[in-house]
Amino acid sequence: MAKPTTARFGKFRVFLGDGGSPIVYTSPCGFTSKSLTLTKNLSEVNIPDCDDPDLVAWVGRDATSLSAAVSGEGVLAAESVETWLDAWESVDSVPVKIEVEFPAKTITWTGLMHVAVFTAGAQQGGRATANVDMQSDGELTRVVS
């Protein structure tokens, strides 16, 4: 059995852009876990059997929209806290780039996202933490290189 080719934690990167032209992307420091969730919203309709209308209908589904979310959690890093707060305070969505680098290829998504949730917290005896949730604002473009 062949083993899968995988990417390490440090090769899954989330970048925020500065909004300049050209956009300069930097990766905020502090995440100890992160994820990209791609969602397809569907509408449903019952499809009856034309020859036997008494049969239980099957559900047909049609894609209606796509969405993406990025979430991450980790330590509240002084180097990144203002970057996250500026993006959260912004009325406009911010440029975002997500990369997953494998040994033979890199998958990159770019687009605009809103920082929908920024949570800071701490427990006695531990470090201050941060949790971030971003939601797409329009299309994310995927490129494989």
PDB file of C-alpha atoms in Angstrom:
ATOM      1  CA  MET A   1       0.000   0.000   0.000  1.00  0.00           C
ATOM      2  CA  ALA A   2       1.359   3.429  -0.958  1.00  0.00           C
ATOM      3  CA  LYS A   3       1.569   6.073   1.742  1.00  0.00           C
ATOM      4  CA  PRO A   4      -0.221   9.400   1.171  1.00  0.00           C
ATOM      5  CA  THR A   5       1.697  12.576   0.462  1.00  0.00           C
ATOM      6  CA  THR A   6       0.778  15.054   3.159  1.00  0.00           C
ATOM      7  CA  ALA A   7       1.470  18.637   4.194  1.00  0.00           C
ATOM      8  CA  ARG A   8       2.889  19.633   7.581  1.00  0.00           C
ATOM      9  CA  PHE A   9       1.286  22.217   9.887  1.00  0.00           C
ATOM     10  CA  GLY A  10       3.725  24.958   8.860  1.00  0.00           C
ATOM     11  CA  LYS A  11       2.882  24.429   5.183  1.00  0.00           C
ATOM     12  CA  PHE A  12      -0.793  25.329   5.784  1.00  0.00           C
ATOM     13  CA  ARG A  13      -0.629  29.115   5.825  1.00  0.00           C
ATOM     14  CA  VAL A  14      -3.188  31.891   6.278  1.00  0.00           C
ATOM     15  CA  PHE A  15      -2.199  35.354   5.046  1.00  0.00           C
ATOM     16  CA  LEU A  16      -3.899  38.742   5.372  1.00  0.00           C
ATOM     17  CA  GLY A  17      -3.311  41.366   2.685  1.00  0.00           C
ATOM     18  CA  ASP A  18      -2.668  45.053   3.182  1.00  0.00           C
ATOM     19  CA  GLY A  19      -5.088  46.237   0.481  1.00  0.00           C
ATOM     20  CA  GLY A  20      -2.287  47.945  -1.479  1.00  0.00           C
ATOM     21  CA  SER A  21      -1.559  47.577  -5.157  1.00  0.00           C
ATOM     22  CA  PRO A  22       0.035  45.114  -5.450  1.00  0.00           C
ATOM     23  CA  ILE A  23      -1.298  43.447  -2.316  1.00  0.00           C
ATOM     24  CA  VAL A  24       1.382  42.499   0.198  1.00  0.00           C
ATOM     25  CA  TYR A  25       0.407  39.417   2.224  1.00  0.00           C
ATOM     26  CA  THR A  26       1.719  38.586   5.698  1.00  0.00           C
ATOM     27  CA  SER A  27       0.937  35.626   7.910  1.00  0.00           C
ATOM     28  CA  PRO A  28      -0.158  36.686  11.402  1.00  0.00           C
ATOM     29  CA  CYS A  29       1.741  34.859  14.130  1.00  0.00           C
ATOM     30  CA  GLY A  30       0.221  32.704  16.872  1.00  0.00           C
ATOM     31  CA  PHE A  31      -2.017  30.032  15.353  1.00  0.00           C
ATOM     32  CA  THR A  32      -1.582  26.576  16.841  1.00  0.00           C
ATOM     33  CA  SER A  33      -4.512  25.215  14.830  1.00  0.00           C
ATOM     34  CA  LYS A  34      -6.252  26.463  11.713  1.00  0.00           C
ATOM     35  CA  SER A  35      -8.813  25.266   9.208  1.00  0.00           C
ATOM     36  CA  LEU A  36     -10.409  26.101   5.876  1.00  0.00           C
ATOM     37  CA  THR A  37     -14.041  25.092   5.457  1.00  0.00           C
ATOM     38  CA  LEU A  38     -15.553  25.119   1.963  1.00  0.00           C
ATOM     39  CA  THR A  39     -19.354  25.044   1.890  1.00  0.00           C
ATOM     40  CA  LYS A  40     -21.832  24.447  -0.928  1.00  0.00           C
ATOM     41  CA  ASN A  41     -25.402  25.534  -0.178  1.00  0.00           C
ATOM     42  CA  LEU A  42     -28.093  23.423  -1.783  1.00  0.00           C
ATOM     43  CA  SER A  43     -31.772  23.753  -2.541  1.00  0.00           C
ATOM     44  CA  GLU A  44     -33.948  20.651  -2.422  1.00  0.00           C
ATOM     45  CA  VAL A  45     -36.942  19.490  -4.406  1.00  0.00           C
ATOM     46  CA  ASN A  46     -38.907  16.235  -4.266  1.00  0.00           C
ATOM     47  CA  ILE A  47     -38.798  14.409  -7.616  1.00  0.00           C
ATOM     48  CA  PRO A  48     -41.863  12.206  -8.059  1.00  0.00           C
ATOM     49  CA  ASP A  49     -41.979   9.026 -10.105  1.00  0.00           C
ATOM     50  CA  CYS A  50     -44.072   9.813 -13.202  1.00  0.00           C
ATOM     51  CA  ASP A  51     -45.140   6.183 -13.713  1.00  0.00           C
ATOM     52  CA  ASP A  52     -46.098   5.574 -10.074  1.00  0.00           C
ATOM     53  CA  PRO A  53     -46.873   8.830  -8.212  1.00  0.00           C
ATOM     54  CA  ASP A  54     -47.503   6.849  -4.996  1.00  0.00           C
ATOM     55  CA  LEU A  55     -43.843   5.842  -4.709  1.00  0.00           C
ATOM     56  CA  VAL A  56     -41.810   7.761  -2.165  1.00  0.00           C
ATOM     57  CA  ALA A  57     -40.093  10.595  -4.002  1.00  0.00           C
ATOM     58  CA  TRP A  58     -36.343  11.009  -4.104  1.00  0.00           C
ATOM     59  CA  VAL A  59     -34.841  14.368  -3.185  1.00  0.00           C
ATOM     60  CA  GLY A  60     -33.065  16.258  -5.958  1.00  0.00           C
ATOM     61  CA  ARG A  61     -30.488  18.873  -4.983  1.00  0.00           C
ATOM     62  CA  ASP A  62     -29.168  21.875  -6.864  1.00  0.00           C
ATOM     63  CA  ALA A  63     -26.180  23.977  -5.889  1.00  0.00           C
ATOM     64  CA  THR A  64     -27.179  27.562  -5.067  1.00  0.00           C
ATOM     65  CA  SER A  65     -24.025  29.149  -3.640  1.00  0.00           C
ATOM     66  CA  LEU A  66     -20.482  28.566  -2.436  1.00  0.00           C
ATOM     67  CA  SER A  67     -18.885  29.926   0.713  1.00  0.00           C
ATOM     68  CA  ALA A  68     -15.606  29.609   2.571  1.00  0.00           C
ATOM     69  CA  ALA A  69     -14.578  30.090   6.175  1.00  0.00           C
ATOM     70  CA  VAL A  70     -11.201  30.173   7.874  1.00  0.00           C
ATOM     71  CA  SER A  71     -10.852  29.610  11.578  1.00  0.00           C
ATOM     72  CA  GLY A  72      -7.817  29.501  13.762  1.00  0.00           C
ATOM     73  CA  GLU A  73      -6.823  29.482  17.369  1.00  0.00           C
ATOM     74  CA  GLY A  74      -3.645  29.813  19.314  1.00  0.00           C
ATOM     75  CA  VAL A  75      -1.723  32.249  21.436  1.00  0.00           C
ATOM     76  CA  LEU A  76      -2.491  35.959  21.482  1.00  0.00           C
ATOM     77  CA  ALA A  77       0.725  37.214  19.886  1.00  0.00           C
ATOM     78  CA  ALA A  78       1.690  40.867  20.356  1.00  0.00           C
ATOM     79  CA  GLU A  79       3.071  40.805  16.796  1.00  0.00           C
ATOM     80  CA  SER A  80      -0.380  40.019  15.334  1.00  0.00           C
ATOM     81  CA  VAL A  81      -3.090  41.283  17.674  1.00  0.00           C
ATOM     82  CA  GLU A  82      -3.418  44.692  16.010  1.00  0.00           C
ATOM     83  CA  THR A  83      -3.521  43.092  12.551  1.00  0.00           C
ATOM     84  CA  TRP A  84      -6.489  40.971  13.635  1.00  0.00           C
ATOM     85  CA  LEU A  85      -8.211  43.877  15.412  1.00  0.00           C
ATOM     86  CA  ASP A  86      -7.771  46.188  12.399  1.00  0.00           C
ATOM     87  CA  ALA A  87      -9.300  43.543  10.122  1.00  0.00           C
ATOM     88  CA  TRP A  88     -12.183  42.967  12.551  1.00  0.00           C
ATOM     89  CA  GLU A  89     -12.861  46.715  12.897  1.00  0.00           C
ATOM     90  CA  SER A  90     -12.828  47.241   9.120  1.00  0.00           C
ATOM     91  CA  VAL A  91     -16.214  47.809   7.507  1.00  0.00           C
ATOM     92  CA  ASP A  92     -14.695  46.349   4.337  1.00  0.00           C
ATOM     93  CA  SER A  93     -13.566  42.785   3.787  1.00  0.00           C
ATOM     94  CA  VAL A  94      -9.815  42.221   3.689  1.00  0.00           C
ATOM     95  CA  PRO A  95      -7.649  40.411   1.132  1.00  0.00           C
ATOM     96  CA  VAL A  96      -6.849  36.867   2.234  1.00  0.00           C
ATOM     97  CA  LYS A  97      -4.634  34.124   0.848  1.00  0.00           C
ATOM     98  CA  ILE A  98      -4.672  30.522   2.077  1.00  0.00           C
ATOM     99  CA  GLU A  99      -1.913  28.136   0.966  1.00  0.00           C
ATOM    100  CA  VAL A 100      -1.446  24.419   1.425  1.00  0.00           C
ATOM    101  CA  GLU A 101       2.023  23.403   0.244  1.00  0.00           C
ATOM    102  CA  PHE A 102       2.654  19.770  -0.631  1.00  0.00           C
ATOM    103  CA  PRO A 103       6.059  18.498  -1.803  1.00  0.00           C
ATOM    104  CA  ALA A 104       5.019  18.534  -5.487  1.00  0.00           C
ATOM    105  CA  LYS A 105       2.298  21.219  -5.612  1.00  0.00           C
ATOM    106  CA  THR A 106       0.787  24.156  -3.757  1.00  0.00           C
ATOM    107  CA  ILE A 107      -2.933  24.921  -3.641  1.00  0.00           C
ATOM    108  CA  THR A 108      -3.708  28.613  -3.111  1.00  0.00           C
ATOM    109  CA  TRP A 109      -7.047  30.336  -2.543  1.00  0.00           C
ATOM    110  CA  THR A 110      -7.241  34.133  -2.759  1.00  0.00           C
ATOM    111  CA  GLY A 111     -10.144  36.497  -2.249  1.00  0.00           C
ATOM    112  CA  LEU A 112     -11.814  38.738   0.268  1.00  0.00           C
ATOM    113  CA  MET A 113     -13.002  37.780   3.742  1.00  0.00           C
ATOM    114  CA  HIS A 114     -14.491  39.466   6.778  1.00  0.00           C
ATOM    115  CA  VAL A 115     -13.049  38.788  10.211  1.00  0.00           C
ATOM    116  CA  ALA A 116     -16.432  37.886  11.689  1.00  0.00           C
ATOM    117  CA  VAL A 117     -15.266  36.833  15.162  1.00  0.00           C
ATOM    118  CA  PHE A 118     -12.169  37.680  17.183  1.00  0.00           C
ATOM    119  CA  THR A 119     -12.061  36.191  20.671  1.00  0.00           C
ATOM    120  CA  ALA A 120      -9.294  36.784  23.189  1.00  0.00           C
ATOM    121  CA  GLY A 121      -9.137  34.873  26.455  1.00  0.00           C
ATOM    122  CA  ALA A 122      -6.911  33.495  29.169  1.00  0.00           C
ATOM    123  CA  GLN A 123      -6.951  31.011  32.025  1.00  0.00           C
ATOM    124  CA  GLN A 124      -5.042  31.311  35.243  1.00  0.00           C
ATOM    125  CA  GLY A 125      -1.658  29.700  34.915  1.00  0.00           C
ATOM    126  CA  GLY A 126      -1.708  29.871  31.126  1.00  0.00           C
ATOM    127  CA  ARG A 127      -1.105  32.218  28.232  1.00  0.00           C
ATOM    128  CA  ALA A 128      -3.553  34.598  26.609  1.00  0.00           C
ATOM    129  CA  THR A 129      -5.232  32.984  23.607  1.00  0.00           C
ATOM    130  CA  ALA A 130      -6.949  34.140  20.436  1.00  0.00           C
ATOM    131  CA  ASN A 131      -9.630  32.580  18.257  1.00  0.00           C
ATOM    132  CA  VAL A 132     -10.427  33.982  14.812  1.00  0.00           C
ATOM    133  CA  ASP A 133     -13.276  33.220  12.402  1.00  0.00           C
ATOM    134  CA  MET A 134     -13.298  34.655   8.878  1.00  0.00           C
ATOM    135  CA  GLN A 135     -16.103  34.389   6.315  1.00  0.00           C
ATOM    136  CA  SER A 136     -15.729  34.816   2.560  1.00  0.00           C
ATOM    137  CA  ASP A 137     -17.038  37.923   0.822  1.00  0.00           C
ATOM    138  CA  GLY A 138     -17.503  36.792  -2.752  1.00  0.00           C
ATOM    139  CA  GLU A 139     -15.452  34.305  -4.724  1.00  0.00           C
ATOM    140  CA  LEU A 140     -12.231  32.697  -3.580  1.00  0.00           C
ATOM    141  CA  THR A 141     -10.047  31.811  -6.568  1.00  0.00           C
ATOM    142  CA  ARG A 142      -8.162  28.496  -6.419  1.00  0.00           C
ATOM    143  CA  VAL A 143      -4.823  28.044  -8.178  1.00  0.00           C
ATOM    144  CA  VAL A 144      -2.675  24.899  -8.201  1.00  0.00           C
ATOM    145  CA  SER A 145       1.007  25.445  -8.910  1.00  0.00           C
TER     146      SER A 145
END
